[in-house]
mmCIF file of C-alpha atoms in Angstrom:
data_model
loop_
_atom_site.group_PDB
_atom_site.id
_atom_site.type_symbol
_atom_site.label_atom_id
_atom_site.label_comp_id
_atom_site.label_asym_id
_atom_site.label_seq_id
_atom_site.Cartn_x
_atom_site.Cartn_y
_atom_site.Cartn_z
ATOM 1 C CA MET A 1300 -19.365 5.296 -29.766
ATOM 2 C CA LYS A 1301 -21.050 8.339 -28.243
ATOM 3 C CA ASP A 1302 -18.782 11.040 -26.898
ATOM 4 C CA TYR A 1303 -18.326 10.832 -23.104
ATOM 5 C CA TYR A 1304 -18.549 14.615 -22.759
ATOM 6 C CA ASP A 1305 -21.866 14.608 -24.617
ATOM 7 C CA ILE A 1306 -23.168 11.829 -22.368
ATOM 8 C CA LEU A 1307 -22.495 13.942 -19.263
ATOM 9 C CA GLY A 1308 -23.531 17.148 -21.027
ATOM 10 C CA VAL A 1309 -20.311 19.046 -20.306
ATOM 11 C CA PRO A 1310 -17.779 20.745 -22.591
ATOM 12 C CA ARG A 1311 -14.298 19.340 -23.100
ATOM 13 C CA THR A 1312 -12.942 22.200 -20.992
ATOM 14 C CA ALA A 1313 -15.081 21.153 -17.985
ATOM 15 C CA SER A 1314 -13.337 21.077 -14.614
ATOM 16 C CA ASP A 1315 -13.273 18.020 -12.366
ATOM 17 C CA ASP A 1316 -15.972 19.624 -10.207
ATOM 18 C CA ASP A 1317 -18.163 20.287 -13.248
ATOM 19 C CA ILE A 1318 -17.869 16.636 -14.311
ATOM 20 C CA LYS A 1319 -18.645 15.452 -10.793
ATOM 21 C CA LYS A 1320 -21.722 17.695 -10.512
ATOM 22 C CA ALA A 1321 -22.994 16.574 -13.918
ATOM 23 C CA PHE A 1322 -22.606 12.924 -12.955
ATOM 24 C CA ARG A 1323 -24.430 13.381 -9.651
ATOM 25 C CA LYS A 1324 -27.350 15.063 -11.362
ATOM 26 C CA LEU A 1325 -27.674 12.449 -14.111
ATOM 27 C CA ALA A 1326 -27.076 9.511 -11.751
ATOM 28 C CA HIS A 1327 -29.871 10.766 -9.537
ATOM 29 C CA GLN A 1328 -32.159 11.144 -12.554
ATOM 30 C CA TYR A 1329 -31.528 7.798 -14.254
ATOM 31 C CA HIS A 1330 -30.671 5.493 -11.330
ATOM 32 C CA PRO A 1331 -32.638 2.242 -11.812
ATOM 33 C CA ASP A 1332 -33.939 2.389 -8.224
ATOM 34 C CA LYS A 1333 -35.935 5.535 -8.978
ATOM 35 C CA ASN A 1334 -39.208 5.915 -10.821
ATOM 36 C CA GLY A 1335 -38.425 6.633 -14.467
ATOM 37 C CA GLY A 1336 -34.896 5.297 -14.059
ATOM 38 C CA ASP A 1337 -33.036 3.818 -16.998
ATOM 39 C CA ASP A 1338 -30.541 1.042 -16.312
ATOM 40 C CA LYS A 1339 -28.931 1.283 -19.762
ATOM 41 C CA LYS A 1340 -28.612 5.052 -19.592
ATOM 42 C CA PHE A 1341 -27.259 4.841 -16.055
ATOM 43 C CA LYS A 1342 -24.512 2.409 -17.075
ATOM 44 C CA GLU A 1343 -23.603 4.708 -19.962
ATOM 45 C CA ILE A 1344 -23.370 7.679 -17.586
ATOM 46 C CA ASN A 1345 -21.251 5.650 -15.175
ATOM 47 C CA GLU A 1346 -18.876 4.572 -17.937
ATOM 48 C CA ALA A 1347 -18.408 8.150 -19.072
ATOM 49 C CA TYR A 1348 -17.805 9.341 -15.538
ATOM 50 C CA GLN A 1349 -15.235 6.642 -14.808
ATOM 51 C CA ALA A 1350 -13.256 7.748 -17.839
ATOM 52 C CA LEU A 1351 -13.449 11.490 -17.291
ATOM 53 C CA SER A 1352 -13.044 11.497 -13.499
ATOM 54 C CA ASN A 1353 -9.652 9.766 -13.751
ATOM 55 C CA LYS A 1354 -6.920 12.150 -14.884
ATOM 56 C CA GLU A 1355 -4.900 9.493 -16.739
ATOM 57 C CA LYS A 1356 -7.924 7.970 -18.484
ATOM 58 C CA ARG A 1357 -9.260 11.395 -19.392
ATOM 59 C CA ALA A 1358 -5.902 12.354 -20.926
ATOM 60 C CA GLN A 1359 -5.897 9.145 -22.958
ATOM 61 C CA TYR A 1360 -9.479 9.740 -24.058
ATOM 62 C CA ASP A 1361 -8.807 13.326 -25.060
ATOM 63 C CA ARG A 1362 -5.792 12.206 -27.107
ATOM 64 C CA PHE A 1363 -6.909 8.906 -28.603
ATOM 65 C CA GLY A 1364 -10.709 8.936 -28.267
ATOM 66 C CA LYS A 1365 -10.560 5.885 -25.977
ATOM 67 C CA THR A 1366 -8.860 4.668 -22.794
ATOM 68 C CA PHE A 1367 -6.891 1.554 -22.030
ATOM 69 C CA ASP A 1368 -7.791 -0.432 -18.921
ATOM 70 C CA GLN A 1369 -6.007 -3.756 -18.541
ATOM 71 C CA GLN A 1370 -8.336 -4.758 -15.684
ATOM 72 C CA GLY A 1371 -11.436 -5.194 -17.804
ATOM 73 C CA GLY A 1372 -12.473 -1.787 -19.111
ATOM 74 C CA PHE A 1373 -14.662 0.526 -17.114
ATOM 75 C CA GLY A 1374 -16.808 -2.098 -15.422
ATOM 76 C CA GLY A 1375 -14.544 -2.860 -12.441
ATOM 77 C CA ALA A 1376 -15.950 -1.908 -9.059
ATOM 78 C CA GLN A 1377 -12.728 -0.309 -7.846
ATOM 79 C CA GLY A 1378 -12.770 2.285 -10.641
ATOM 80 C CA GLY A 1379 -16.403 3.324 -10.165
ATOM 81 C CA PRO A 1380 -17.619 6.533 -8.548
ATOM 82 C CA PHE A 1381 -18.249 4.721 -5.249
ATOM 83 C CA GLY A 1382 -14.838 3.017 -5.195
ATOM 84 C CA ALA A 1383 -12.359 3.653 -2.385
ATOM 85 C CA GLY A 1384 -9.195 3.826 -4.516
ATOM 86 C CA ALA A 1385 -7.240 7.027 -4.816
ATOM 87 C CA GLY A 1386 -8.026 7.308 -8.534
ATOM 88 C CA GLY A 1387 -11.636 6.217 -8.278
ATOM 89 C CA GLY A 1388 -13.140 9.695 -8.320
ATOM 90 C CA ASN A 1389 -15.348 9.034 -5.256
ATOM 91 C CA PRO A 1390 -17.778 11.997 -5.102
ATOM 92 C CA PHE A 1391 -19.770 10.745 -2.094
ATOM 93 C CA GLY A 1392 -17.130 9.375 0.253
ATOM 94 C CA PHE A 1393 -18.734 5.887 0.470
ATOM 95 C CA ASP A 1394 -16.482 2.884 1.008
ATOM 96 C CA PHE A 1395 -17.906 -0.534 0.062
ATOM 97 C CA ASN A 1396 -14.695 -2.527 0.623
ATOM 98 C CA GLY A 1397 -16.359 -4.637 3.294
ATOM 99 C CA PHE A 1398 -19.287 -5.714 1.094
ATOM 100 C CA SER A 1399 -19.489 -8.896 -0.926
ATOM 101 C CA GLN A 1400 -19.752 -8.232 -4.664
ATOM 102 C CA GLY A 1401 -21.031 -11.594 -5.838
ATOM 103 C CA GLN A 1402 -24.023 -12.028 -8.109
ATOM 104 C CA GLY A 1403 -27.236 -11.631 -6.121
ATOM 105 C CA ALA A 1404 -25.414 -10.721 -2.898
ATOM 106 C CA ASP A 1405 -27.601 -9.290 -0.107
ATOM 107 C CA PHE A 1406 -26.186 -5.934 0.913
ATOM 108 C CA GLY A 1407 -28.373 -5.702 4.041
ATOM 109 C CA ASP A 1408 -28.636 -2.046 5.041
ATOM 110 C CA LEU A 1409 -27.126 -0.823 1.800
ATOM 111 C CA ASP A 1410 -30.567 0.440 0.861
ATOM 112 C CA ASP A 1411 -30.394 2.865 3.772
ATOM 113 C CA ILE A 1412 -27.072 4.193 2.515
ATOM 114 C CA LEU A 1413 -28.393 4.520 -1.021
ATOM 115 C CA GLY A 1414 -31.535 6.107 0.380
ATOM 116 C CA ALA A 1415 -29.482 8.993 1.724
ATOM 117 C CA PHE A 1416 -28.570 9.851 -1.882
ATOM 118 C CA PHE A 1417 -31.439 8.528 -3.991
ATOM 119 C CA GLY A 1418 -34.277 9.469 -1.613
ATOM 120 C CA GLY A 1419 -35.374 6.039 -0.360
ATOM 121 C CA GLY A 1420 -34.366 3.549 2.299
ATOM 122 C CA ARG A 1421 -36.248 1.825 5.088
ATOM 123 C CA GLY A 1422 -35.421 4.415 7.718
ATOM 124 C CA ALA A 1423 -36.678 7.270 5.557
ATOM 125 C CA THR A 1424 -39.888 5.406 4.704
ATOM 126 C CA GLN A 1425 -40.707 4.614 8.310
ATOM 127 C CA ALA A 1426 -39.904 8.080 9.577
ATOM 128 C CA SER A 1427 -41.722 10.029 6.878
ATOM 129 C CA THR A 1428 -44.850 7.969 6.163
ATOM 130 C CA LYS A 1429 -45.932 6.685 9.563
ATOM 131 C CA ARG A 1430 -45.181 9.165 12.331
ATOM 132 C CA GLY A 1431 -46.759 12.581 12.130
ATOM 133 C CA SER A 1432 -44.552 15.602 11.522
ATOM 134 C CA ASP A 1433 -43.374 17.820 14.342
ATOM 135 C CA VAL A 1434 -45.012 21.244 14.519
ATOM 136 C CA GLN A 1435 -43.645 24.516 15.868
ATOM 137 C CA VAL A 1436 -45.785 27.474 16.922
ATOM 138 C CA VAL A 1437 -44.891 30.855 18.404
ATOM 139 C CA LEU A 1438 -46.780 31.897 21.529
ATOM 140 C CA GLU A 1439 -46.691 35.472 22.831
ATOM 141 C CA ILE A 1440 -46.743 35.824 26.631
ATOM 142 C CA PRO A 1441 -46.998 39.276 28.293
ATOM 143 C CA LEU A 1442 -44.356 40.008 30.908
ATOM 144 C CA LYS A 1443 -46.905 40.015 33.738
ATOM 145 C CA GLU A 1444 -47.858 36.395 32.960
ATOM 146 C CA VAL A 1445 -44.185 35.488 32.686
ATOM 147 C CA TYR A 1446 -43.870 36.649 36.305
ATOM 148 C CA THR A 1447 -46.935 34.797 37.563
ATOM 149 C CA GLY A 1448 -46.975 31.756 35.251
ATOM 150 C CA THR A 1449 -50.049 30.801 33.258
ATOM 151 C CA THR A 1450 -51.773 28.165 31.159
ATOM 152 C CA LYS A 1451 -52.651 28.891 27.551
ATOM 153 C CA ASN A 1452 -54.982 27.060 25.183
ATOM 154 C CA ILE A 1453 -53.719 27.262 21.615
ATOM 155 C CA SER A 1454 -55.067 26.176 18.224
ATOM 156 C CA PHE A 1455 -53.263 25.637 14.937
ATOM 157 C CA GLU A 1456 -54.018 24.058 11.569
ATOM 158 C CA SER A 1457 -52.572 20.589 11.075
ATOM 159 C CA LEU A 1458 -53.431 17.017 10.103
ATOM 160 C CA ILE A 1459 -55.642 15.617 12.839
ATOM 161 C CA SER A 1460 -57.067 12.177 13.516
ATOM 162 C CA CYS A 1461 -60.095 11.335 11.382
ATOM 163 C CA ASP A 1462 -63.283 11.207 13.492
ATOM 164 C CA THR A 1463 -65.063 8.895 11.069
ATOM 165 C CA CYS A 1464 -62.614 5.998 11.390
ATOM 166 C CA LYS A 1465 -61.021 7.083 14.688
ATOM 167 C CA GLY A 1466 -57.703 7.435 12.943
ATOM 168 C CA ILE A 1467 -57.218 3.855 11.716
ATOM 169 C CA GLY A 1468 -58.098 4.650 8.097
ATOM 170 C CA TYR A 1469 -60.738 1.988 7.449
ATOM 171 C CA ASP A 1470 -64.029 0.454 8.536
ATOM 172 C CA LYS A 1471 -63.065 -1.677 11.521
ATOM 173 C CA ALA A 1472 -66.183 -3.830 11.161
ATOM 174 C CA ALA A 1473 -65.230 -4.745 7.595
ATOM 175 C CA GLY A 1474 -61.773 -5.834 8.772
ATOM 176 C CA VAL A 1475 -58.552 -6.311 6.837
ATOM 177 C CA LYS A 1476 -57.070 -8.749 4.346
ATOM 178 C CA LYS A 1477 -53.573 -9.901 3.450
ATOM 179 C CA CYS A 1478 -51.612 -7.416 1.384
ATOM 180 C CA ASP A 1479 -51.408 -8.583 -2.224
ATOM 181 C CA VAL A 1480 -48.198 -6.668 -2.878
ATOM 182 C CA CYS A 1481 -45.977 -8.119 -0.133
ATOM 183 C CA LYS A 1482 -48.030 -11.320 0.326
ATOM 184 C CA GLY A 1483 -48.510 -10.512 4.003
ATOM 185 C CA SER A 1484 -44.832 -10.191 4.913
ATOM 186 C CA GLY A 1485 -44.820 -6.398 5.205
ATOM 187 C CA LYS A 1486 -41.556 -6.243 3.251
ATOM 188 C CA ILE A 1487 -40.559 -6.063 -0.379
ATOM 189 C CA LYS A 1488 -37.335 -7.544 -1.753
ATOM 190 C CA GLU A 1489 -36.035 -6.094 -4.973
ATOM 191 C CA GLN A 1490 -32.972 -6.967 -7.011
ATOM 192 C CA HIS A 1491 -31.111 -4.101 -8.631
ATOM 193 C CA ALA A 1492 -28.344 -4.191 -11.186
ATOM 194 C CA SER A 1493 -25.724 -1.590 -10.398
ATOM 195 C CA PHE A 1494 -22.265 -0.664 -11.552
ATOM 196 C CA PHE A 1495 -20.814 -2.379 -8.460
ATOM 197 C CA GLY A 1496 -22.836 -5.560 -8.930
ATOM 198 C CA THR A 1497 -26.332 -6.906 -8.391
ATOM 199 C CA PHE A 1498 -27.723 -6.471 -4.905
ATOM 200 C CA THR A 1499 -30.940 -7.250 -3.081
ATOM 201 C CA GLN A 1500 -32.755 -4.402 -1.405
ATOM 202 C CA THR A 1501 -35.327 -5.050 1.311
ATOM 203 C CA ARG A 1502 -37.756 -2.263 2.035
ATOM 204 C CA GLU A 1503 -40.986 -1.793 3.887
ATOM 205 C CA CYS A 1504 -44.083 -2.346 1.794
ATOM 206 C CA SER A 1505 -45.519 1.088 1.070
ATOM 207 C CA THR A 1506 -48.973 -0.334 0.385
ATOM 208 C CA CYS A 1507 -49.555 -1.798 3.861
ATOM 209 C CA LEU A 1508 -46.896 0.256 5.680
ATOM 210 C CA GLY A 1509 -45.159 -2.893 6.832
ATOM 211 C CA THR A 1510 -48.210 -4.438 8.528
ATOM 212 C CA GLY A 1511 -48.819 -7.125 5.911
ATOM 213 C CA GLU A 1512 -52.512 -6.231 5.886
ATOM 214 C CA ILE A 1513 -54.696 -3.795 3.972
ATOM 215 C CA PRO A 1514 -58.232 -2.651 4.794
ATOM 216 C CA LYS A 1515 -61.144 -4.224 2.999
ATOM 217 C CA LYS A 1516 -63.081 -0.956 3.172
ATOM 218 C CA PRO A 1517 -60.950 2.229 3.381
ATOM 219 C CA CYS A 1518 -62.469 5.240 5.134
ATOM 220 C CA ALA A 1519 -64.256 7.482 2.652
ATOM 221 C CA THR A 1520 -63.545 10.618 4.711
ATOM 222 C CA CYS A 1521 -59.765 10.363 4.994
ATOM 223 C CA HIS A 1522 -59.287 8.041 1.977
ATOM 224 C CA GLY A 1523 -57.551 5.478 4.133
ATOM 225 C CA THR A 1524 -54.908 7.759 5.683
ATOM 226 C CA GLY A 1525 -56.540 8.044 9.100
ATOM 227 C CA ARG A 1526 -56.092 11.806 9.176
ATOM 228 C CA VAL A 1527 -57.637 14.966 7.750
ATOM 229 C CA LYS A 1528 -56.875 18.695 7.782
ATOM 230 C CA GLY A 1529 -58.314 20.479 10.778
ATOM 231 C CA GLN A 1530 -57.696 22.535 13.893
ATOM 232 C CA ARG A 1531 -55.422 20.982 16.478
ATOM 233 C CA HIS A 1532 -55.913 22.137 20.092
ATOM 234 C CA ALA A 1533 -53.397 21.954 22.928
ATOM 235 C CA SER A 1534 -53.011 23.280 26.458
ATOM 236 C CA VAL A 1535 -49.607 24.736 27.342
ATOM 237 C CA HIS A 1536 -48.525 25.258 30.938
ATOM 238 C CA ILE A 1537 -46.123 28.209 31.181
ATOM 239 C CA LYS A 1538 -43.978 28.141 34.314
ATOM 240 C CA GLU A 1539 -43.154 31.441 35.972
ATOM 241 C CA GLY A 1540 -39.827 32.847 34.883
ATOM 242 C CA VAL A 1541 -39.959 31.455 31.338
ATOM 243 C CA ARG A 1542 -37.499 33.194 29.038
ATOM 244 C CA ASP A 1543 -37.902 34.794 25.615
ATOM 245 C CA GLY A 1544 -37.051 32.256 22.898
ATOM 246 C CA GLN A 1545 -37.438 29.281 25.223
ATOM 247 C CA VAL A 1546 -39.020 26.219 23.595
ATOM 248 C CA ILE A 1547 -41.533 23.988 25.357
ATOM 249 C CA LYS A 1548 -41.983 20.486 23.957
ATOM 250 C CA LEU A 1549 -45.371 18.779 24.083
ATOM 251 C CA GLN A 1550 -44.939 15.142 23.128
ATOM 252 C CA ALA A 1551 -47.353 13.686 20.567
ATOM 253 C CA GLU A 1552 -49.282 16.980 20.277
ATOM 254 C CA GLY A 1553 -48.159 17.687 16.708
ATOM 255 C CA GLU A 1554 -49.424 16.299 13.404
ATOM 256 C CA ALA A 1555 -51.429 13.057 13.590
ATOM 257 C CA GLY A 1556 -49.660 9.911 12.417
ATOM 258 C CA LEU A 1557 -50.670 7.939 9.333
ATOM 259 C CA ARG A 1558 -53.322 5.269 10.008
ATOM 260 C CA GLY A 1559 -53.192 5.605 13.770
ATOM 261 C CA HIS A 1560 -49.418 5.693 14.133
ATOM 262 C CA GLU A 1561 -47.618 8.000 16.557
ATOM 263 C CA ALA A 1562 -48.273 11.717 16.306
ATOM 264 C CA GLY A 1563 -45.452 14.215 15.956
ATOM 265 C CA ASP A 1564 -44.397 16.549 18.757
ATOM 266 C CA LEU A 1565 -45.445 20.153 19.287
ATOM 267 C CA TYR A 1566 -42.738 22.724 19.967
ATOM 268 C CA VAL A 1567 -43.978 25.991 21.472
ATOM 269 C CA ARG A 1568 -41.502 28.856 21.147
ATOM 270 C CA ILE A 1569 -42.088 31.625 23.699
ATOM 271 C CA LYS A 1570 -42.034 35.245 22.568
ATOM 272 C CA ILE A 1571 -42.185 37.997 25.181
ATOM 273 C CA PRO A 1572 -43.209 41.383 23.712
ATOM 274 C CA LEU A 1573 -41.495 44.540 24.958
ATOM 275 C CA HIS A 1574 -43.150 46.067 28.033
ATOM 276 C CA PRO A 1575 -43.665 49.839 28.089
ATOM 277 C CA HIS A 1576 -42.241 50.224 31.629
ATOM 278 C CA PHE A 1577 -40.160 47.161 32.479
ATOM 279 C CA ARG A 1578 -37.336 45.188 30.898
ATOM 280 C CA VAL A 1579 -35.618 41.984 31.935
ATOM 281 C CA GLU A 1580 -31.891 41.312 32.233
ATOM 282 C CA GLY A 1581 -31.182 37.818 33.480
ATOM 283 C CA ASP A 1582 -33.376 37.435 36.545
ATOM 284 C CA ASN A 1583 -33.456 41.141 37.301
ATOM 285 C CA LEU A 1584 -36.451 43.341 36.570
ATOM 286 C CA ILE A 1585 -35.516 46.890 35.609
ATOM 287 C CA THR A 1586 -37.705 49.994 35.509
ATOM 288 C CA THR A 1587 -37.369 53.783 35.536
ATOM 289 C CA LYS A 1588 -38.909 56.100 38.122
ATOM 290 C CA LYS A 1589 -39.201 59.851 37.641
ATOM 291 C CA VAL A 1590 -38.457 61.833 40.817
ATOM 292 C CA SER A 1591 -38.437 65.553 41.529
ATOM 293 C CA PHE A 1592 -36.420 67.720 43.913
ATOM 294 C CA ALA A 1593 -39.553 67.931 46.011
ATOM 295 C CA ASP A 1594 -39.695 64.128 46.320
ATOM 296 C CA ILE A 1595 -36.101 64.062 47.492
ATOM 297 C CA LEU A 1596 -36.474 66.969 49.919
ATOM 298 C CA ARG A 1597 -39.593 65.610 51.566
ATOM 299 C CA GLY A 1598 -37.758 62.411 52.460
ATOM 300 C CA GLU A 1599 -40.944 60.393 52.118
ATOM 301 C CA ALA A 1600 -41.177 56.870 50.682
ATOM 302 C CA LEU A 1601 -41.777 56.682 46.949
ATOM 303 C CA ARG A 1602 -44.149 54.206 45.320
ATOM 304 C CA LEU A 1603 -44.396 52.412 41.986
ATOM 305 C CA GLU A 1604 -46.584 49.696 40.520
ATOM 306 C CA HIS A 1605 -44.779 46.363 40.263
ATOM 307 C CA ILE A 1606 -45.132 44.122 37.171
ATOM 308 C CA SER A 1607 -47.361 41.866 39.271
ATOM 309 C CA GLY A 1608 -49.780 44.759 39.912
ATOM 310 C CA ARG A 1609 -48.685 45.214 43.549
ATOM 311 C CA SER A 1610 -47.663 48.611 44.907
ATOM 312 C CA ILE A 1611 -43.990 48.736 45.912
ATOM 313 C CA SER A 1612 -42.626 51.437 48.229
ATOM 314 C CA PHE A 1613 -38.968 52.409 48.538
ATOM 315 C CA ASP A 1614 -36.797 55.123 50.056
ATOM 316 C CA ILE A 1615 -33.992 57.125 48.545
ATOM 317 C CA PRO A 1616 -31.031 56.475 50.840
ATOM 318 C CA PRO A 1617 -29.101 59.414 52.402
ATOM 319 C CA HIS A 1618 -26.145 60.710 50.412
ATOM 320 C CA PHE A 1619 -27.500 58.872 47.387
ATOM 321 C CA ASN A 1620 -26.271 59.581 43.873
ATOM 322 C CA VAL A 1621 -29.461 60.097 41.918
ATOM 323 C CA ARG A 1622 -27.670 58.947 38.793
ATOM 324 C CA GLY A 1623 -27.502 55.522 40.378
ATOM 325 C CA SER A 1624 -30.190 52.864 40.898
ATOM 326 C CA VAL A 1625 -32.205 51.682 43.863
ATOM 327 C CA VAL A 1626 -32.062 47.896 44.256
ATOM 328 C CA ILE A 1627 -34.854 45.998 45.997
ATOM 329 C CA LYS A 1628 -33.759 42.422 46.673
ATOM 330 C CA GLY A 1629 -36.038 39.539 45.725
ATOM 331 C CA GLU A 1630 -38.564 41.589 43.758
ATOM 332 C CA GLY A 1631 -37.276 40.684 40.297
ATOM 333 C CA MET A 1632 -38.232 37.840 37.967
ATOM 334 C CA PRO A 1633 -38.576 34.283 39.277
ATOM 335 C CA HIS A 1634 -35.899 31.826 38.325
ATOM 336 C CA SER A 1635 -37.449 29.550 35.707
ATOM 337 C CA GLY A 1636 -39.030 26.502 37.334
ATOM 338 C CA PHE A 1637 -39.282 27.873 40.890
ATOM 339 C CA SER A 1638 -42.587 28.618 42.556
ATOM 340 C CA LEU A 1639 -43.730 32.051 43.560
ATOM 341 C CA GLY A 1640 -43.160 33.047 47.152
ATOM 342 C CA SER A 1641 -39.731 31.432 47.248
ATOM 343 C CA HIS A 1642 -36.522 33.418 47.575
ATOM 344 C CA LYS A 1643 -35.475 32.283 44.110
ATOM 345 C CA LYS A 1644 -36.039 35.599 42.391
ATOM 346 C CA GLY A 1645 -33.849 38.273 40.952
ATOM 347 C CA ASP A 1646 -33.847 41.894 42.058
ATOM 348 C CA LEU A 1647 -35.963 44.896 41.151
ATOM 349 C CA ILE A 1648 -33.667 47.654 39.901
ATOM 350 C CA ILE A 1649 -35.164 51.152 39.866
ATOM 351 C CA GLU A 1650 -33.307 53.693 37.763
ATOM 352 C CA LEU A 1651 -34.079 57.218 38.989
ATOM 353 C CA GLU A 1652 -34.734 60.008 36.534
ATOM 354 C CA LEU A 1653 -34.371 63.386 38.236
ATOM 355 C CA GLN A 1654 -36.598 66.166 36.953
ATOM 356 C CA THR A 1655 -35.843 69.813 37.686
ATOM 357 C CA PRO A 1656 -38.686 72.262 38.350
ATOM 358 C CA LYS A 1657 -40.279 73.915 35.341
ATOM 359 C CA LYS A 1658 -40.185 77.322 37.120
ATOM 360 C CA MET A 1659 -39.730 78.749 40.629
ATOM 361 C CA ASN A 1660 -41.363 81.857 42.099
ATOM 362 C CA GLU A 1661 -39.470 84.285 44.311
ATOM 363 C CA LYS A 1662 -40.617 82.648 47.534
ATOM 364 C CA ALA A 1663 -39.472 79.219 46.304
ATOM 365 C CA LYS A 1664 -36.138 80.639 45.217
ATOM 366 C CA LYS A 1665 -35.615 82.267 48.613
ATOM 367 C CA LEU A 1666 -36.453 79.037 50.428
ATOM 368 C CA ALA A 1667 -34.160 77.102 48.104
ATOM 369 C CA ARG A 1668 -31.250 79.463 48.888
ATOM 370 C CA GLU A 1669 -31.882 79.151 52.613
ATOM 371 C CA LEU A 1670 -32.075 75.359 52.298
ATOM 372 C CA ALA A 1671 -28.866 75.250 50.270
ATOM 373 C CA ASP A 1672 -27.089 77.304 52.965
ATOM 374 C CA GLU A 1673 -28.320 74.972 55.693
ATOM 375 C CA LEU A 1674 -27.283 71.888 53.735
ATOM 376 C CA GLU A 1675 -23.812 73.306 53.204
ATOM 377 C CA LYS A 1676 -23.508 73.846 56.975
ATOM 378 C CA ASP A 1677 -24.500 70.223 57.598
ATOM 379 C CA GLU A 1678 -21.920 68.993 55.112
ATOM 380 C CA LYS A 1679 -19.095 70.857 56.892
#
């Protein structure tokens, strides 16, 4: 009899985790449901795992070269790697206690459960082979257009509907015929021998994609898939006030589906580049304005160009701390989803940056001293 450790490809000093990992890898490789699977090899792997995953059986095997199982050797379902018993060595957490284990029993949706591990199942087939994949693109929007809102036309490479066959994958005039593989039912039933019994698996026919029909004359352009590589075009409406990192979903604007089935969705992620003069915090728009002593002394209104391109005027209030900020209500960024002209906007915050004179002549110095004296009198 071949050594169980050799079957799993692990040394005799292997840990429980090493044995479990080796079994998973080999079970995935040789499972009879997969292409290139080997039922005999799989049963051998299972037998070795059942012995080495159970501490008592492994101890017996290490000592005597065999194990003693009064319940019928290693073939019992409760001792297998999918069993629910405490000593079953369940690496996947599946519990099949509620399933019938009779010969030829129909396990219903068991194929979906197995598909999660072995890469098949009806749900996976339908989701991956019919509907087009979702697509994500990044779209840069300058801050000015974030304020006003805009519409952008974008293009990206993807699978698009075939123009020759209009996406159906075949010559419509030639028509279709009954699928020879599934005999027109759209489904395939397969019996599989497993370590927990024989079960029947029902899956969608991959030849006709569950329709029961195949084209008499497949499209020569797309080779029957209904889609080809090309440029996909979409129009994206950007509402004012959109935020950096926000994602806009465009339904059915992603990759074309197989043979005319539903297209995937397009997800547009917004990226707002840094602006040289403005930054956004919440709904507030923040900028910096350089002011001089002369600006303050004149007492005249100051002006700056708003992100929208408008000219905004503001005054420096009396007894104002120039290290503070001037706040203009309602001139910030729109709340996302609200129209322009409404009161649903943040504030414009102007941070003042005071600049001292580069130099002063004697006349300016004299006037400055006189002004300082007068200001001190007013403060008293």
